[in-house]
CSV table of C-alpha atoms in Angstrom, one decimal:
chain,number,residue,atom,x,y,z
A,3,MET,CA,162.6,10.5,339.8
A,4,ARG,CA,162.1,7.2,341.6
A,5,ASP,CA,158.7,6.7,339.9
A,6,ILE,CA,160.1,7.2,336.3
A,7,LEU,CA,163.4,5.4,336.9
A,8,PRO,CA,162.5,2.1,335.1
A,9,ALA,CA,161.9,4.0,331.8
A,10,LEU,CA,165.0,6.1,332.2
A,11,GLU,CA,167.2,3.0,332.9
A,12,ARG,CA,165.7,1.3,329.8
A,13,TRP,CA,166.5,4.3,327.5
A,14,TYR,CA,170.0,4.7,329.1
A,15,ALA,CA,170.9,1.1,328.6
A,16,ALA,CA,169.8,1.3,325.0
A,17,ARG,CA,172.0,4.4,324.6
A,18,ILE,CA,169.0,6.5,323.5
A,19,PRO,CA,169.3,10.2,324.4
A,20,PHE,CA,166.4,11.6,326.4
A,21,GLY,CA,165.5,15.0,327.8
A,22,LEU,CA,165.1,15.1,331.6
A,23,ALA,CA,163.3,18.1,333.2
A,24,THR,CA,163.7,18.4,337.0
A,25,VAL,CA,162.1,20.9,339.4
A,26,VAL,CA,165.0,22.7,341.1
A,27,ALA,CA,163.0,25.5,342.9
A,28,VAL,CA,159.4,26.4,343.7
A,29,SER,CA,157.6,29.3,345.3
A,30,ARG,CA,154.1,29.8,346.8
A,31,SER,CA,151.6,27.1,345.9
A,32,ALA,CA,153.6,25.2,343.3
A,33,PRO,CA,152.0,21.8,342.7
A,34,ARG,CA,155.1,19.7,343.0
A,35,GLY,CA,158.3,20.1,345.0
A,36,PRO,CA,162.0,20.1,344.1
A,37,GLY,CA,163.1,16.8,342.6
A,38,ALA,CA,159.9,16.2,340.7
A,39,ALA,CA,160.8,15.1,337.2
A,40,MET,CA,159.5,14.5,333.7
A,41,ALA,CA,161.4,12.9,330.8
A,42,VAL,CA,160.8,12.7,327.1
A,43,GLY,CA,162.4,9.7,325.3
A,44,PRO,CA,162.2,7.8,322.0
A,45,ASP,CA,159.0,8.1,319.9
A,46,ASP,CA,158.0,11.0,322.1
A,47,GLU,CA,157.3,8.8,325.0
A,48,VAL,CA,156.7,10.8,328.2
A,49,VAL,CA,157.1,9.7,331.8
A,50,GLY,CA,156.6,11.7,335.0
A,51,SER,CA,155.2,15.1,335.8
A,52,VAL,CA,156.5,18.5,337.0
A,53,SER,CA,153.2,20.3,337.6
A,54,GLY,CA,150.3,17.9,337.5
A,55,GLY,CA,149.4,19.0,334.0
A,56,CYS,CA,149.6,22.8,334.0
A,57,VAL,CA,152.8,23.2,331.9
A,58,GLU,CA,153.6,19.7,330.7
A,59,GLY,CA,152.9,20.6,327.1
A,60,ALA,CA,155.5,23.3,327.1
A,61,VAL,CA,158.0,21.2,329.0
A,62,PHE,CA,157.5,18.4,326.5
A,63,GLU,CA,158.6,20.7,323.7
A,64,LEU,CA,161.5,22.0,325.7
A,65,ALA,CA,162.7,18.5,326.6
A,66,GLN,CA,162.6,17.5,322.9
A,67,GLU,CA,164.7,20.5,322.0
A,68,VAL,CA,167.3,19.8,324.7
A,69,ALA,CA,167.5,16.1,323.8
A,70,ALA,CA,168.2,17.1,320.2
A,71,SER,CA,170.6,20.0,320.9
A,72,GLY,CA,172.4,18.7,324.0
A,73,GLU,CA,172.3,22.3,325.5
A,74,ALA,CA,170.9,22.3,329.0
A,75,ARG,CA,168.2,24.9,329.7
A,76,LEU,CA,166.9,26.7,332.8
A,77,GLU,CA,163.3,27.8,332.6
A,78,SER,CA,160.7,29.2,335.0
A,79,PHE,CA,156.9,28.9,334.8
A,80,GLY,CA,154.6,31.1,336.9
A,81,TYR,CA,151.0,32.3,336.9
A,82,SER,CA,151.5,35.1,334.4
A,83,ASP,CA,154.9,34.0,333.0
A,84,GLU,CA,155.0,35.4,329.5
A,85,ASP,CA,158.6,34.4,329.0
A,86,ALA,CA,158.0,30.7,329.5
A,87,PHE,CA,156.0,30.0,326.4
A,88,ALA,CA,153.0,32.1,327.7
A,89,VAL,CA,152.2,29.0,329.9
A,90,GLY,CA,151.4,29.5,333.6
A,91,LEU,CA,150.5,27.6,336.7
A,92,THR,CA,146.9,27.9,337.5
A,93,CYS,CA,147.6,27.4,341.2
A,94,GLY,CA,149.4,30.8,341.2
A,95,GLY,CA,152.9,29.4,342.2
A,96,GLU,CA,156.1,29.2,340.3
A,97,ILE,CA,158.5,26.4,339.4
A,98,THR,CA,162.0,26.5,338.0
A,99,LEU,CA,163.1,23.6,335.8
A,100,LEU,CA,166.5,22.4,334.8
A,101,VAL,CA,166.2,20.5,331.5
A,102,ARG,CA,169.2,18.5,330.3
A,103,ARG,CA,170.1,15.7,327.9
A,104,VAL,CA,171.1,12.4,329.4
A,105,THR,CA,173.2,9.8,327.6
A,106,PRO,CA,176.0,7.5,328.7
A,107,ALA,CA,178.4,10.0,327.1
A,108,THR,CA,177.1,13.1,328.8
A,109,ASP,CA,176.2,11.5,332.1
A,110,PRO,CA,178.4,8.4,332.7
A,111,ALA,CA,177.4,8.1,336.4
A,112,PHE,CA,173.7,7.9,335.7
A,113,GLY,CA,173.7,4.1,335.5
A,114,ALA,CA,175.5,3.8,338.9
A,115,VAL,CA,173.1,6.3,340.5
A,116,ALA,CA,170.1,4.4,339.1
A,117,ALA,CA,171.5,1.1,340.5
A,118,SER,CA,172.0,2.7,343.9
A,119,VAL,CA,168.4,4.1,344.0
A,120,ASP,CA,167.1,0.7,343.0
A,121,ALA,CA,169.1,-1.0,345.7
A,122,GLY,CA,168.2,1.5,348.4
A,123,ARG,CA,171.8,2.7,348.7
A,124,PRO,CA,171.9,6.4,349.6
A,125,VAL,CA,173.3,8.8,346.9
A,126,THR,CA,173.2,12.5,346.3
A,127,VAL,CA,173.3,13.9,342.7
A,128,ALA,CA,174.7,17.4,342.4
A,129,THR,CA,173.9,19.2,339.2
A,130,VAL,CA,175.0,22.7,338.0
A,131,VAL,CA,172.0,24.9,337.5
A,132,ASP,CA,173.5,28.2,336.7
A,133,GLY,CA,176.7,30.2,336.7
A,134,PRO,CA,180.1,30.0,335.1
A,135,ALA,CA,180.4,26.2,335.6
A,136,PRO,CA,179.0,24.0,332.8
A,137,ARG,CA,175.2,23.9,333.2
A,138,GLY,CA,173.9,20.4,333.6
A,139,ALA,CA,177.3,19.0,334.7
A,140,GLY,CA,176.8,16.4,337.4
A,141,LEU,CA,178.6,14.8,340.3
A,142,ALA,CA,177.2,11.7,342.1
A,143,VAL,CA,178.2,11.5,345.8
A,144,TRP,CA,177.9,8.3,347.9
A,145,PRO,CA,179.0,8.0,351.5
A,146,ASP,CA,182.2,6.3,350.3
A,147,GLY,CA,182.8,7.6,346.8
A,148,VAL,CA,182.1,10.1,344.0
A,149,ALA,CA,181.7,10.0,340.2
A,150,GLY,CA,181.7,12.8,337.7
A,151,THR,CA,182.8,16.4,338.0
A,152,LEU,CA,181.3,19.9,338.1
A,153,GLY,CA,184.3,21.5,336.3
A,154,THR,CA,186.9,22.3,338.9
A,155,ASP,CA,188.6,20.3,341.8
A,156,GLY,CA,187.7,23.0,344.3
A,157,LEU,CA,184.0,23.0,343.4
A,158,ASP,CA,183.9,19.2,343.4
A,159,ALA,CA,185.4,19.1,346.9
A,160,ALA,CA,183.1,21.7,348.4
A,161,VAL,CA,180.0,20.2,346.8
A,162,THR,CA,181.0,16.7,347.9
A,163,ALA,CA,181.2,17.8,351.5
A,164,ASP,CA,177.8,19.5,351.3
A,165,ALA,CA,176.3,16.6,349.4
A,166,ARG,CA,177.2,14.2,352.2
A,167,GLY,CA,175.8,16.5,354.7
A,168,GLU,CA,172.5,16.7,352.8
A,169,LEU,CA,172.6,12.9,352.2
A,170,ALA,CA,172.8,12.3,355.9
A,171,LEU,CA,169.4,14.1,356.2
A,172,GLY,CA,167.9,12.9,353.0
A,173,ALA,CA,167.5,16.6,351.9
A,174,THR,CA,167.1,18.1,348.5
A,175,VAL,CA,168.3,21.8,348.2
A,176,LEU,CA,170.0,24.5,346.2
A,177,ARG,CA,173.5,25.6,347.2
A,178,HIS,CA,175.6,28.4,346.0
A,179,TYR,CA,179.4,28.6,345.5
A,180,GLY,CA,182.2,30.5,343.9
A,181,PRO,CA,183.7,29.0,340.7
A,182,ARG,CA,186.3,27.0,342.6
A,183,GLY,CA,184.0,26.1,345.5
A,184,GLU,CA,184.3,29.3,347.6
A,185,ARG,CA,181.5,29.1,350.2
A,186,ARG,CA,181.0,32.8,350.7
A,187,GLU,CA,180.2,33.4,347.0
A,188,ASP,CA,177.2,32.7,344.9
A,189,ASP,CA,178.3,32.6,341.3
A,190,VAL,CA,177.5,28.9,340.8
A,191,THR,CA,174.1,27.4,341.7
A,192,VAL,CA,174.1,23.7,342.3
A,193,PHE,CA,171.1,21.5,342.9
A,194,LEU,CA,171.7,18.7,345.4
A,195,GLN,CA,169.1,15.9,345.1
A,196,SER,CA,169.4,13.2,347.8
A,197,PHE,CA,167.9,9.7,347.3
A,198,ALA,CA,167.6,8.7,350.9
A,199,PRO,CA,164.8,9.0,353.4
A,200,PRO,CA,165.3,11.5,356.3
A,201,PRO,CA,166.9,9.9,359.3
A,202,ARG,CA,164.8,9.1,362.4
A,203,MET,CA,165.0,10.7,365.8
A,204,LEU,CA,163.4,8.6,368.5
A,205,VAL,CA,162.7,10.6,371.7
A,206,PHE,CA,161.6,8.6,374.8
A,207,GLY,CA,159.9,10.4,377.7
A,208,ALA,CA,157.2,13.0,377.0
A,209,ILE,CA,158.6,15.7,379.3
A,210,ASP,CA,159.3,19.4,378.6
A,211,TYR,CA,162.8,18.6,377.5
A,212,ALA,CA,161.4,16.2,375.0
A,213,ALA,CA,159.3,18.9,373.3
A,214,ALA,CA,162.5,21.1,372.9
A,215,VAL,CA,164.6,18.1,371.6
A,216,ALA,CA,161.8,17.2,369.2
A,217,ARG,CA,161.6,20.7,367.9
A,218,ILE,CA,165.3,21.0,367.2
A,219,GLY,CA,165.3,17.5,365.7
A,220,ASP,CA,162.6,18.5,363.3
A,221,PHE,CA,164.5,21.7,362.5
A,222,LEU,CA,167.6,19.6,361.7
A,223,GLY,CA,165.7,17.5,359.2
A,224,TYR,CA,165.0,14.4,361.3
A,225,ARG,CA,161.7,12.5,361.2
A,226,VAL,CA,160.8,12.7,364.9
A,227,THR,CA,158.8,10.3,367.1
A,228,VAL,CA,158.1,10.9,370.8
A,229,CYS,CA,157.2,7.8,372.8
A,230,ASP,CA,156.0,7.6,376.4
A,231,ALA,CA,153.9,5.0,378.2
A,232,ARG,CA,151.9,7.6,380.0
A,233,PRO,CA,148.9,8.9,377.9
A,234,VAL,CA,148.4,12.0,380.1
A,235,PHE,CA,151.8,13.2,378.9
A,236,ALA,CA,152.1,11.7,375.4
A,237,THR,CA,149.6,14.0,373.7
A,238,PRO,CA,150.2,15.6,370.3
A,239,LYS,CA,149.2,19.1,371.5
A,240,ARG,CA,152.3,19.2,373.7
A,241,PHE,CA,154.7,18.7,370.7
A,242,PRO,CA,155.4,20.5,367.4
A,243,ALA,CA,153.2,19.8,364.4
A,244,GLY,CA,154.6,17.0,362.3
A,245,VAL,CA,156.1,15.1,365.3
A,246,GLU,CA,154.7,11.7,365.7
A,247,VAL,CA,153.5,10.9,369.3
A,248,VAL,CA,153.2,7.2,370.4
A,249,VAL,CA,151.7,5.9,373.7
A,250,ASP,CA,153.5,2.7,374.5
A,251,TRP,CA,156.2,1.2,376.8
A,252,PRO,CA,159.5,2.5,375.3
A,253,HIS,CA,161.3,-0.8,375.0
A,254,ARG,CA,158.3,-2.4,373.4
A,255,TYR,CA,158.0,0.3,370.8
A,256,LEU,CA,161.7,0.2,370.0
A,257,GLN,CA,161.5,-3.6,369.6
A,258,ARG,CA,159.1,-3.3,366.7
A,259,THR,CA,160.8,-0.2,365.1
A,260,GLY,CA,163.5,-0.3,362.6
A,261,THR,CA,166.7,1.7,363.1
A,262,ASP,CA,169.8,2.2,361.0
A,263,ASP,CA,173.2,3.8,361.2
A,264,ARG,CA,171.7,7.3,360.9
A,265,THR,CA,169.1,6.9,363.7
A,266,VAL,CA,169.3,9.1,366.8
A,267,ILE,CA,167.9,7.8,370.1
A,268,CYS,CA,167.4,10.2,373.0
A,269,VAL,CA,166.3,8.6,376.3
A,270,LEU,CA,164.8,11.3,378.6
A,271,THR,CA,162.8,9.1,380.9
A,272,HIS,CA,165.5,8.9,383.7
A,273,ASP,CA,163.4,6.2,385.4
A,274,PRO,CA,164.9,2.7,385.7
A,275,LYS,CA,161.7,0.9,384.9
A,276,PHE,CA,161.6,2.7,381.6
A,277,ASP,CA,165.2,3.4,380.6
A,278,VAL,CA,167.0,0.2,381.5
A,279,PRO,CA,165.0,-2.2,379.3
A,280,LEU,CA,164.9,0.5,376.6
A,281,LEU,CA,168.7,1.0,376.6
A,282,GLU,CA,169.2,-2.7,376.8
A,283,GLU,CA,167.4,-2.9,373.5
A,284,ALA,CA,168.9,0.3,372.0
A,285,LEU,CA,172.5,-0.6,372.7
A,286,ARG,CA,172.2,-3.9,370.8
A,287,ARG,CA,171.0,-2.4,367.6
A,288,PRO,CA,172.3,0.0,364.9
A,289,ALA,CA,172.1,3.7,365.7
A,290,ALA,CA,174.2,6.8,365.1
A,291,TYR,CA,173.6,8.2,368.5
A,292,ILE,CA,172.2,6.9,371.8
A,293,GLY,CA,172.0,9.4,374.6
A,294,ALA,CA,170.4,9.3,378.0
A,295,MET,CA,169.5,12.1,380.4
A,296,GLY,CA,170.2,12.1,384.1
A,297,SER,CA,172.7,13.1,386.8
A,298,ARG,CA,176.1,11.4,387.1
A,299,ARG,CA,174.8,9.4,390.0
A,300,THR,CA,171.8,8.2,387.8
A,301,HIS,CA,174.3,7.3,385.0
A,302,ASP,CA,176.4,5.2,387.4
A,303,GLU,CA,173.3,3.4,388.7
A,304,ARG,CA,172.0,2.9,385.2
A,305,ARG,CA,175.3,1.5,383.9
A,306,GLU,CA,175.4,-0.9,386.8
A,307,ARG,CA,171.9,-2.2,386.0
A,308,LEU,CA,172.8,-2.5,382.3
A,309,THR,CA,175.9,-4.5,383.2
A,310,ASP,CA,173.8,-6.8,385.4
A,311,ALA,CA,171.5,-7.2,382.4
A,312,GLY,CA,174.4,-8.7,380.4
A,313,LEU,CA,175.6,-5.8,378.3
A,314,ALA,CA,179.2,-5.9,377.3
A,315,GLU,CA,181.7,-3.0,377.7
A,316,ALA,CA,181.7,-2.5,373.9
A,317,GLU,CA,177.9,-2.0,374.0
A,318,LEU,CA,178.0,0.2,377.0
A,319,SER,CA,180.7,2.5,375.4
A,320,ARG,CA,178.1,3.5,372.8
A,321,LEU,CA,176.0,5.3,375.4
A,322,ARG,CA,176.3,9.1,375.6
A,323,SER,CA,175.4,9.8,379.2
A,324,PRO,CA,174.7,12.3,380.5
A,325,LEU,CA,173.7,13.4,377.0
A,326,GLY,CA,174.8,16.7,375.4
A,327,LEU,CA,177.8,18.9,375.3
A,328,ASP,CA,178.9,21.0,378.3
A,329,LEU,CA,177.3,24.3,377.4
A,330,GLY,CA,176.1,25.2,380.9
A,331,ALA,CA,172.5,24.7,379.6
A,332,ARG,CA,169.7,25.2,382.0
A,333,THR,CA,166.3,25.5,380.2
A,334,PRO,CA,164.8,22.8,378.1
A,335,GLU,CA,165.6,24.8,374.9
A,336,GLU,CA,169.3,25.2,376.0
A,337,VAL,CA,169.6,21.5,376.8
A,338,ALA,CA,168.1,20.7,373.3
A,339,VAL,CA,170.8,22.9,371.7
A,340,SER,CA,173.5,21.0,373.7
A,341,VAL,CA,172.1,17.6,372.6
A,342,ALA,CA,171.9,18.7,369.0
A,343,ALA,CA,175.4,20.0,369.1
A,344,GLU,CA,176.6,16.6,370.4
A,345,ILE,CA,174.7,14.8,367.7
A,346,VAL,CA,176.2,17.0,364.9
A,347,ALA,CA,179.7,16.8,366.4
A,348,LEU,CA,179.5,13.0,366.6
A,349,ARG,CA,178.2,12.7,363.0
A,350,TRP,CA,181.1,14.7,361.5
A,351,GLY,CA,183.9,14.0,364.0
A,352,GLY,CA,183.8,17.5,365.5
A,353,SER,CA,185.6,18.2,368.7
A,354,GLY,CA,183.0,20.4,370.3
A,355,ALA,CA,185.7,22.9,371.1
A,356,PRO,CA,185.3,26.7,370.3
A,357,LEU,CA,186.6,27.4,366.8
A,358,THR,CA,188.7,30.2,368.3
A,359,VAL,CA,191.0,27.6,370.0
A,360,THR,CA,191.2,25.2,367.1
A,361,ALA,CA,193.5,25.3,364.0
A,362,GLY,CA,193.3,24.1,360.4
A,363,ALA,CA,190.3,24.0,358.0
A,364,ILE,CA,186.9,24.6,359.6
A,365,HIS,CA,185.3,22.2,357.0
A,366,PRO,CA,187.9,19.5,356.2
A,367,THR,CA,188.0,18.4,352.6
A,368,ALA,CA,185.7,15.4,352.1
A,369,ALA,CA,187.4,12.1,351.2
A,370,VAL,CA,186.7,10.9,347.7
């Protein structure tokens, strides 16, 4: 979608209807993932790709039909898919496409979404794929607002809450609901497409606990980097595949690394020569979570050193130390669960208390 956005914005501004085909599901060795898009505009102009060429001819005709009729379509293409125009994917996979007509009348939020993507402002677009809700109906969700509707207030509220959760992770997924947003039903299928990069998790200290924290961070959707100044410990084979491993002094690495309000920083070095200069840097920059491992005595000594380094109380109050929730964790894997639980609770304002002793809605209605 990002690649073809200039053409879509041009057509939209000229109020020219176009057919937009978006990959909403894939299986096996499909050539392109969810979110890949192709559009057909005026004079049969085509932008984008959904399969690298395998089924584009059929999708072109389908998009033309949808642009003319205004009726959204859901189609699947597979290796021997006779129902999808007898056109298959030579790679042997399968893709499912939602094809819908886009105009200012049918999608009034499209312009605002495009502007947000252009500006790098995070936004998730929720689109009804199947079920009793209107197919192709859209809801744009920003961290601080929404536009559009999926048909009912209950569905809008449930999807808005989930969309913000996926937006925090930069994730694109399918979700299922009841007609009024019931979470334990699957009548309505909604495609949530997030336009935001995944958040970063920076783990400092290549110890056994770091491997467990990196693993759960990757599972939660973070882009994880582990940094340690000791090359004998900072080796890729000690960490999950896909985790970046950097050999450098932690504070020097952080000084040249960008962070934002979604970044998670876990300091597991518990050695003053590493963690004090590192935390001095971390506590003065944007981050969603800054946690440090160590005993309470280590925390007190660390805090005294940071005060001597000139950090103010407001900066020190951002430090979660000792990091993690009180789960009685012992093993590295259990400690990683405790750290992840604290990160999630902090992100969404959870108390960390057992649900059996709390009252009210488990998932509070998202603000709009």
